[in-house]
mmCIF file of C-alpha atoms and ligand atoms in Angstrom:
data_model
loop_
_atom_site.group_PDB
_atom_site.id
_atom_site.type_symbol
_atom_site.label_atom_id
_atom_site.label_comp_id
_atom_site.label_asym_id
_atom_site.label_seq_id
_atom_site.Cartn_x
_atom_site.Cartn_y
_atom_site.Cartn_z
ATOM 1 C CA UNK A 16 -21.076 48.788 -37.528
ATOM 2 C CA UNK A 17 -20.925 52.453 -37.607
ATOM 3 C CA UNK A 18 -24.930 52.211 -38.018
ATOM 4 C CA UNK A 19 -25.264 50.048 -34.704
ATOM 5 C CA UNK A 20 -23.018 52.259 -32.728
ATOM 6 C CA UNK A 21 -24.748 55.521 -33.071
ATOM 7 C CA UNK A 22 -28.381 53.566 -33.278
ATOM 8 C CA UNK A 23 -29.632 54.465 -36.361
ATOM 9 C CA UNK A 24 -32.865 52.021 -36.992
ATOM 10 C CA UNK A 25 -31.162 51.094 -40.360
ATOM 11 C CA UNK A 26 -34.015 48.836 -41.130
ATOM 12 C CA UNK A 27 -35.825 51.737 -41.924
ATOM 13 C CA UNK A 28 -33.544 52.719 -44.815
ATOM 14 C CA UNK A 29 -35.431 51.685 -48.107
ATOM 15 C CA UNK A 30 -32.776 53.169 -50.797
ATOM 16 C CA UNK A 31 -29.151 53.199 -50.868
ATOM 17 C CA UNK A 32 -27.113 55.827 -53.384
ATOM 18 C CA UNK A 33 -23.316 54.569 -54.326
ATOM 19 C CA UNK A 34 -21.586 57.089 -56.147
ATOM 20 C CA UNK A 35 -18.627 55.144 -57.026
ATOM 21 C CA UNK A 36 -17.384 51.471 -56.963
ATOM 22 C CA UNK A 37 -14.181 52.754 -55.046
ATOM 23 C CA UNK A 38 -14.049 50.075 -51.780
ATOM 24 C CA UNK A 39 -14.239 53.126 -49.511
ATOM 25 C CA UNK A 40 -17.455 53.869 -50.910
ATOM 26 C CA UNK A 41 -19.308 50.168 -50.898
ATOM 27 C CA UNK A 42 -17.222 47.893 -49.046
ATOM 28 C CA UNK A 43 -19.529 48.169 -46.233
ATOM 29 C CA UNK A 44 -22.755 47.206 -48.022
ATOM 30 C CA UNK A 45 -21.981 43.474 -47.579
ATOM 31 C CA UNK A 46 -21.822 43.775 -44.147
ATOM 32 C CA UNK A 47 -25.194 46.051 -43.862
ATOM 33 C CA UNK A 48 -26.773 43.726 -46.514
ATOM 34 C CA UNK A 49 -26.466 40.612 -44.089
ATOM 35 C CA UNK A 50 -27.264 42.423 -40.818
ATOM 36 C CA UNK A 51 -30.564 43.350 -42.278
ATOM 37 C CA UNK A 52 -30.780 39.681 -43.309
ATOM 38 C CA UNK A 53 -30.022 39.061 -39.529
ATOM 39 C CA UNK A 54 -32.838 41.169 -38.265
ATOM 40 C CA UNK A 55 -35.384 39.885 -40.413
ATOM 41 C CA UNK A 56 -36.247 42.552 -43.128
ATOM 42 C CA UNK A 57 -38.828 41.747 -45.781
ATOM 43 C CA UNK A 58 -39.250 44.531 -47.065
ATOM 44 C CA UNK A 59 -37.499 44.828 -50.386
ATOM 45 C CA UNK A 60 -34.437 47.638 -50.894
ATOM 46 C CA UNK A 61 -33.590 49.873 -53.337
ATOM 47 C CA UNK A 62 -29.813 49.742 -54.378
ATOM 48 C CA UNK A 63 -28.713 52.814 -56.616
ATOM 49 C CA UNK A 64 -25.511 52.256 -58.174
ATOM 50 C CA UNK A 65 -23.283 52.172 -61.679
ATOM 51 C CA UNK A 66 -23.343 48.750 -62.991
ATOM 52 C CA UNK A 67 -21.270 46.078 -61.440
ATOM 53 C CA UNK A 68 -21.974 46.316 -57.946
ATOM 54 C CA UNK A 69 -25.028 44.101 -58.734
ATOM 55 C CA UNK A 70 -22.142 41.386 -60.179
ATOM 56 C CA UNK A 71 -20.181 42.055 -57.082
ATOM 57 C CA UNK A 72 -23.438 41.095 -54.437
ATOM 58 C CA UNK A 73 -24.053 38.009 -56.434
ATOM 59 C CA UNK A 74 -20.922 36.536 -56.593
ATOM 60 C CA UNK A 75 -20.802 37.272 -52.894
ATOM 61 C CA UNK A 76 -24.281 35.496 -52.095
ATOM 62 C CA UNK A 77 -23.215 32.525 -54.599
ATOM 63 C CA UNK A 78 -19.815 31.570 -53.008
ATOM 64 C CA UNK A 79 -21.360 31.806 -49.791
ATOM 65 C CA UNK A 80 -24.084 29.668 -50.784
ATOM 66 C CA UNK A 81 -26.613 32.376 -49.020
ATOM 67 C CA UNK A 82 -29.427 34.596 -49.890
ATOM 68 C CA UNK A 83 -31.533 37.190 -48.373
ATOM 69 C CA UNK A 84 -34.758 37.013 -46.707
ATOM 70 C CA UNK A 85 -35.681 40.168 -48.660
ATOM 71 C CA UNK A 86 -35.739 41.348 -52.775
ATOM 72 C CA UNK A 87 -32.708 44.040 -53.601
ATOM 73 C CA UNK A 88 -34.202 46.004 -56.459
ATOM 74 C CA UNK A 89 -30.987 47.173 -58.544
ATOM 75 C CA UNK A 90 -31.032 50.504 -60.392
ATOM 76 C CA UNK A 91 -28.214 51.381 -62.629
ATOM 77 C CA UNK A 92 -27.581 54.564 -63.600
ATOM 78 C CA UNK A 93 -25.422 56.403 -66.153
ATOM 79 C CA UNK A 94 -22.776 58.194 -64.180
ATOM 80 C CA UNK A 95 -21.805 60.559 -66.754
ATOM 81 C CA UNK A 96 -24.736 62.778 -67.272
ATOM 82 C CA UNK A 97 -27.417 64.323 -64.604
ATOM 83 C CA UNK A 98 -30.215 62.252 -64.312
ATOM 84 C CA UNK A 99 -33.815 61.825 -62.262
ATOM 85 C CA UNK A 100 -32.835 58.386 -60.641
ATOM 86 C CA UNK A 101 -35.781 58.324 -58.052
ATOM 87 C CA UNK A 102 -39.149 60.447 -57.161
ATOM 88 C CA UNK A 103 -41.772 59.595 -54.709
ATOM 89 C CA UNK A 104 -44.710 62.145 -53.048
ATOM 90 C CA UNK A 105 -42.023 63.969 -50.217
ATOM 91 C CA UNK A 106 -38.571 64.091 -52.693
ATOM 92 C CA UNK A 107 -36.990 63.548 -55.995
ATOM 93 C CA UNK A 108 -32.915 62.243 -56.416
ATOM 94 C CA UNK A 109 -30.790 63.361 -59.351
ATOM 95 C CA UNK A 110 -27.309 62.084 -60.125
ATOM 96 C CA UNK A 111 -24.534 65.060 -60.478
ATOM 97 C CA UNK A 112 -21.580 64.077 -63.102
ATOM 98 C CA UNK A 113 -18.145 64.367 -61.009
ATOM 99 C CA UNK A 114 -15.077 64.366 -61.866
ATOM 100 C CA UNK A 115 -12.555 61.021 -60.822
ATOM 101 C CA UNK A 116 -10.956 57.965 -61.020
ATOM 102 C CA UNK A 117 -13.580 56.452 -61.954
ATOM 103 C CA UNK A 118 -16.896 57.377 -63.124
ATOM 104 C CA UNK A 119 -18.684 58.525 -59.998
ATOM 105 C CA UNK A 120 -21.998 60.581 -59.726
ATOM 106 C CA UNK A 121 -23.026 62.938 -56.377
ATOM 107 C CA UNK A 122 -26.506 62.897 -55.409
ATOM 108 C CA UNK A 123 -28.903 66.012 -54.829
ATOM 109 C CA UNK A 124 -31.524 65.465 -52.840
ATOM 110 C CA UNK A 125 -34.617 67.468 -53.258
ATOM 111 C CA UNK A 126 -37.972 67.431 -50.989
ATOM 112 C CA UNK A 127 -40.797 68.569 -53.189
ATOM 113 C CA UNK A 128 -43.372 71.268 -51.997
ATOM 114 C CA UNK A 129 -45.505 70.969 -49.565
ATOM 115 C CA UNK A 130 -48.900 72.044 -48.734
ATOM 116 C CA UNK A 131 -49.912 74.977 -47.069
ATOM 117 C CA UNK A 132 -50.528 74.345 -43.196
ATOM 118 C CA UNK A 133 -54.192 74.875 -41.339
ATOM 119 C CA UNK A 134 -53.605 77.612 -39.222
ATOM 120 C CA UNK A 135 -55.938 75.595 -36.644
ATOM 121 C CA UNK A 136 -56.527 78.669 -34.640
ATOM 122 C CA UNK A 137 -58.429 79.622 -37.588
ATOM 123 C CA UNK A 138 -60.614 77.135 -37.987
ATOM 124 C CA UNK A 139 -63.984 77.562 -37.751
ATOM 125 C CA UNK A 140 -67.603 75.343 -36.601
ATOM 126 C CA UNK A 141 -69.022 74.023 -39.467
ATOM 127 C CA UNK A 142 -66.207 73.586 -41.682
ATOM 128 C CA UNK A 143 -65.823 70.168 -43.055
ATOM 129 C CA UNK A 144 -62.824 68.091 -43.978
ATOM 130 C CA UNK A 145 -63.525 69.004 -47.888
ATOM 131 C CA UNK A 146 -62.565 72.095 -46.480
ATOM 132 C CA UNK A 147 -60.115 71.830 -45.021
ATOM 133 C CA UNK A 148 -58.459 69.683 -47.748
ATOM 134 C CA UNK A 149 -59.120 72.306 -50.527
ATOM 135 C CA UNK A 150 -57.577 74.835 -47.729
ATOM 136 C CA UNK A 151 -54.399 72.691 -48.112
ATOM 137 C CA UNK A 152 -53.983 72.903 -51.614
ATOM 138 C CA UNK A 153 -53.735 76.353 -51.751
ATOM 139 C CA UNK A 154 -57.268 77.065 -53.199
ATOM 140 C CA UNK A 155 -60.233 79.091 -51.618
ATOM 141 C CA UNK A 156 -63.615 77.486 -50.613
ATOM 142 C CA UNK A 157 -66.579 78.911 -52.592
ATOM 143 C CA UNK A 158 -70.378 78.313 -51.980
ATOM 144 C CA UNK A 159 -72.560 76.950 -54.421
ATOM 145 C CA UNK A 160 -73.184 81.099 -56.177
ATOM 146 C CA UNK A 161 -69.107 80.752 -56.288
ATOM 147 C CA UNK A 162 -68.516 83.507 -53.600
ATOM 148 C CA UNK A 163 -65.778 82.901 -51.343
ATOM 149 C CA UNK A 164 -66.830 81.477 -48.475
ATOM 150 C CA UNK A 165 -63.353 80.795 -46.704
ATOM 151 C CA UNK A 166 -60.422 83.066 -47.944
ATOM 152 C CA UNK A 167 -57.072 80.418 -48.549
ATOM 153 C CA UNK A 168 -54.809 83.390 -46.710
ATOM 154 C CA UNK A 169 -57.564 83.590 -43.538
ATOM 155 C CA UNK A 170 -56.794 79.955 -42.631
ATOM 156 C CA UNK A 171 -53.774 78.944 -43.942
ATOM 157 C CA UNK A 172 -50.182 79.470 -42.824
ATOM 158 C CA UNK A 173 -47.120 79.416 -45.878
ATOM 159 C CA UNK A 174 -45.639 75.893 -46.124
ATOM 160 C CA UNK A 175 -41.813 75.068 -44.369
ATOM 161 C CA UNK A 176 -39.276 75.904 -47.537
ATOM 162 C CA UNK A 177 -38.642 72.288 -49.139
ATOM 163 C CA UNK A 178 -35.209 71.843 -48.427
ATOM 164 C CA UNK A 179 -31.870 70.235 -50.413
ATOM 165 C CA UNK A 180 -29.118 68.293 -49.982
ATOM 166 C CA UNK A 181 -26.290 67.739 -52.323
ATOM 167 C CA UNK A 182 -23.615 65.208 -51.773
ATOM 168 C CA UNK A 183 -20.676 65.482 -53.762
ATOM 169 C CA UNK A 184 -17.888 62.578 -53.409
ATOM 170 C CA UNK A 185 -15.228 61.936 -54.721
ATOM 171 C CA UNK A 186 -14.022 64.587 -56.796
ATOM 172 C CA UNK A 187 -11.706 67.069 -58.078
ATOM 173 C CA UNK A 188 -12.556 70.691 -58.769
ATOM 174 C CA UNK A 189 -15.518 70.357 -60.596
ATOM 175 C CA UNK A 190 -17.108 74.089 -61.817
ATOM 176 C CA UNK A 191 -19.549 71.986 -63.977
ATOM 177 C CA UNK A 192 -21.978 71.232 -60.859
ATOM 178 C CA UNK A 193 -22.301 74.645 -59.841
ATOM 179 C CA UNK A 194 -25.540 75.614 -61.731
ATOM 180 C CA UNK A 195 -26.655 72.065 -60.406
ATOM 181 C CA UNK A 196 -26.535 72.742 -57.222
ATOM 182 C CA UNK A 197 -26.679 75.904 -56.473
ATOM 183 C CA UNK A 198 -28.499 76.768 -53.569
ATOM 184 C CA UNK A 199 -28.520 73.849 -51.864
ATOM 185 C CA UNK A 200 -28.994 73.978 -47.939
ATOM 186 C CA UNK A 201 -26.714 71.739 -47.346
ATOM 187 C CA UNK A 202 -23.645 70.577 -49.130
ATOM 188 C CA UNK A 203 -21.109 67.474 -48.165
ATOM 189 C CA UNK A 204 -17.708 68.416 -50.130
ATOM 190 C CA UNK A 205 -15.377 65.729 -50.122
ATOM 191 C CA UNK A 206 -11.693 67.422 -48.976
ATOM 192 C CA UNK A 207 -9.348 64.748 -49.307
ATOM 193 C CA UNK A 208 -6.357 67.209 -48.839
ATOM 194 C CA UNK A 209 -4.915 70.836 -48.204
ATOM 195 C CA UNK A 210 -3.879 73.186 -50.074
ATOM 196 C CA UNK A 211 -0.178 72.460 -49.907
ATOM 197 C CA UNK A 212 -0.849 69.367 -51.310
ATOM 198 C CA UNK A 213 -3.264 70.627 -54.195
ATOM 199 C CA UNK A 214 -0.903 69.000 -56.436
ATOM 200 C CA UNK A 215 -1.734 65.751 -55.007
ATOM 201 C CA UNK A 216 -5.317 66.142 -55.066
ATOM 202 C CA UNK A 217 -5.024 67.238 -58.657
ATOM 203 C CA UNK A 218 -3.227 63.906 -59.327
ATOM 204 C CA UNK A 219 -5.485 61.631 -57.678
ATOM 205 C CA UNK A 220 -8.614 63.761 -58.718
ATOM 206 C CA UNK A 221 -9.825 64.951 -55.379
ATOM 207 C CA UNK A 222 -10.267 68.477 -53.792
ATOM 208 C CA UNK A 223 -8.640 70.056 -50.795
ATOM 209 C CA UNK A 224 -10.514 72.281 -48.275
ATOM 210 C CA UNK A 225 -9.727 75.238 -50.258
ATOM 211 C CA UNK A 226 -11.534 73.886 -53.326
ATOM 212 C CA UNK A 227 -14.533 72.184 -51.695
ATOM 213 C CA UNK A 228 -15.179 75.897 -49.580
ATOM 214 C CA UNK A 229 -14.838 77.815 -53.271
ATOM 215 C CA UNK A 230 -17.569 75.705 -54.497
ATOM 216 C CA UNK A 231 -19.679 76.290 -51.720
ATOM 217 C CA UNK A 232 -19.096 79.981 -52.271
ATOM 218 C CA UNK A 233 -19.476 79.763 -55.959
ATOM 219 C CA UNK A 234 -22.626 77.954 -55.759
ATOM 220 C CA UNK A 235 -24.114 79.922 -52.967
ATOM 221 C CA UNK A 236 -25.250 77.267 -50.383
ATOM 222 C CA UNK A 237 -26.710 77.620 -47.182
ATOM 223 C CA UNK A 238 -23.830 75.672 -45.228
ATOM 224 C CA UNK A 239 -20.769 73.053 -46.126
ATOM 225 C CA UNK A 240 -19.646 70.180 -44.256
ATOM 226 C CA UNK A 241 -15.992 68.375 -45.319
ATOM 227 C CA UNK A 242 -15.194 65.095 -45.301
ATOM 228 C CA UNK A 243 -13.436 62.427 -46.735
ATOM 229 C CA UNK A 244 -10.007 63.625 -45.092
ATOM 230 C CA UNK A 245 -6.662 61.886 -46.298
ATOM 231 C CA UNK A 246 -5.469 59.707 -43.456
ATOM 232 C CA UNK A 247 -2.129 61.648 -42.978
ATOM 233 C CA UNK A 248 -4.277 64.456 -41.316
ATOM 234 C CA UNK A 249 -4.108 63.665 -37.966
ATOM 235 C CA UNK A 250 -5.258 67.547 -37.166
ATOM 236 C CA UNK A 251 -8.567 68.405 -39.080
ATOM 237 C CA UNK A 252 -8.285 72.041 -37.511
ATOM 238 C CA UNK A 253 -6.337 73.077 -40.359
ATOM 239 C CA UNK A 254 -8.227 71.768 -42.490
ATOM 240 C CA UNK A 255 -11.716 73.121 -41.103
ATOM 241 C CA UNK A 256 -9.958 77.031 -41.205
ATOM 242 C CA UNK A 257 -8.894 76.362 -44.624
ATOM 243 C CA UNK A 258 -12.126 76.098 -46.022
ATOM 244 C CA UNK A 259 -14.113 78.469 -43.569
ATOM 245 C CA UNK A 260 -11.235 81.399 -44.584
ATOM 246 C CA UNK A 261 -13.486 80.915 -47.740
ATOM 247 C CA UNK A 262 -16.649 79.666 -46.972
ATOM 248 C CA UNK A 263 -17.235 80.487 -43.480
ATOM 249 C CA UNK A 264 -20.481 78.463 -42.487
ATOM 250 C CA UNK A 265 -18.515 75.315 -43.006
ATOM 251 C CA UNK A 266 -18.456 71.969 -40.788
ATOM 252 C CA UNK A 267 -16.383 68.943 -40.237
ATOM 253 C CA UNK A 268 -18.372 65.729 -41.087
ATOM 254 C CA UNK A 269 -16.936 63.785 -38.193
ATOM 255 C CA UNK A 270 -19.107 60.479 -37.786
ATOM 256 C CA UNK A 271 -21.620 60.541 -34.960
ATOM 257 C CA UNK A 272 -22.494 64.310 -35.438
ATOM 258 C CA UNK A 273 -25.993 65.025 -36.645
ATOM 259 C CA UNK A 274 -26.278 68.245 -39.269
ATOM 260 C CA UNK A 275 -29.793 69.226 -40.252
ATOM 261 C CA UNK A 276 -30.300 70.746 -43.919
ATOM 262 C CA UNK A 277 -31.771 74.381 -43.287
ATOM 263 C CA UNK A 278 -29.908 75.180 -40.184
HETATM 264 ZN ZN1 LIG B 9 -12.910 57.336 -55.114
HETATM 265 ZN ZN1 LIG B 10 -13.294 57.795 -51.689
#
């Protein structure tokens, strides 16, 4: 629903990552599962998840006597280790052990590098699209005697910085992801609660502001949003100047708002 309202073309979406089989966290696939039944996808989809949620979508389809126009492709992963769980030419996923309830894995999402760019200004008559390729990759163009014929740093601009998101939810403290994701340009912290109920968070093995903004810090990323807030916050102000008193570039995720990694 939340899809339709804020017009996301989700029959563009290809792969979905569950961390956790928590309902908050999946309880919504059904739903999405059918409407892209509804609107006719083919195309087959990707479903990343611990084992069981594939149990849970059949017995769904079976009692329900239904089934999709389109092929789910089920991966499984191991929740309790970091692991390469997809790779394709633009970016590469890898699971991040948390710490929870119930096993539950974040996701970092990596693009891979990309080529250098034609400065097109540059370009010259008589250059041909062997060229220019070659230009791409980096390399210089020689002549047949192997002189340099066009210099890689004459015609080329430096590539846009591939960029990384990490998404980390649910979990408590967890100092073990640091290394993992250090860096990152963006990170989404779950902060189920505040400080002055860090007890409560301990118990239930989620974070508060606090602890989501000392990650950040620890793990030197670019910018933090929050989410995940505990239902008895009906003020997220608080909770925002919590974690900024620590991390300052930090965001609310409310739904709707658009973040871009890198900025
Ligand atoms: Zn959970
Ligand atoms: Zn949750």
């Amino acid at each position: 629903m939340q899809l339709m309202r804020y017009q996301i073309p989700f029959l563009r979406i290809d792969h979905i990552f569950i961390s956790h089989l928590h309902g908050d966290h999946y309880l919504g696939l059904m739903g999405l599962l059918f409407s892209m039944h509804l609107q006719r996808r083919t195309n087959e989809l990707h479903l990343h998840s611990q084992k069981g949620l594939d149990e849970i979508i059949l017995l769904q389809l079976k009692y329900s006597r239904s089934s999709l126009n389109y092929n789910i492709i089920f991966h499984a992963f191991d929740a309790s280790k970091a692991q390469r769980i997809h790779e394709d030419e633009i970016f590469t996923v890898d699971t991040i052990p948390l710490i929870h309830k119930l096993d539950c894995a974040g996701f970092l999402f990596r693009e891979k590098p990309k080529p250098r760019k034609i400065n097109k200004d540059k370009l010259q008559k008589g250059m041909l699209l062997q060229h220019i390729a070659l230009l791409k990759t980096g390399a210089d163009v020689l002549d047949g005697d192997g002189n340099i014929l066009y210099r890689n740093s004459d015609y080329t601009l430096p590539p846009q910085t591939p960029l990384s998101y990490a998404f980390c939810s649910d979990t408590a403290l967890n100092e073990n992801m640091i290394e993992q994701i250090r860096s990152a340009d963006l990170l989404y912290h779950e902060a189920t609660f505040m400080e002055e109920e860090k007890e409560k968070a301990k118990e239930t093995k989620h974070s508060t502001a606090a602890e989501a903004a000392t990650t950040a810090l620890k793990a030197g990323v670019h910018k933090l949003l929050i989410g995940h807030f505990s239902a008895r916050y009906r003020e997220l102000e608080p909770m925002l100047l919590e974690a900024r008193g620590i991390f300052p570039n930090t965001e609310l995720a409310i739904e709707g708002t658009t973040f871009e990694a890198g900025q």
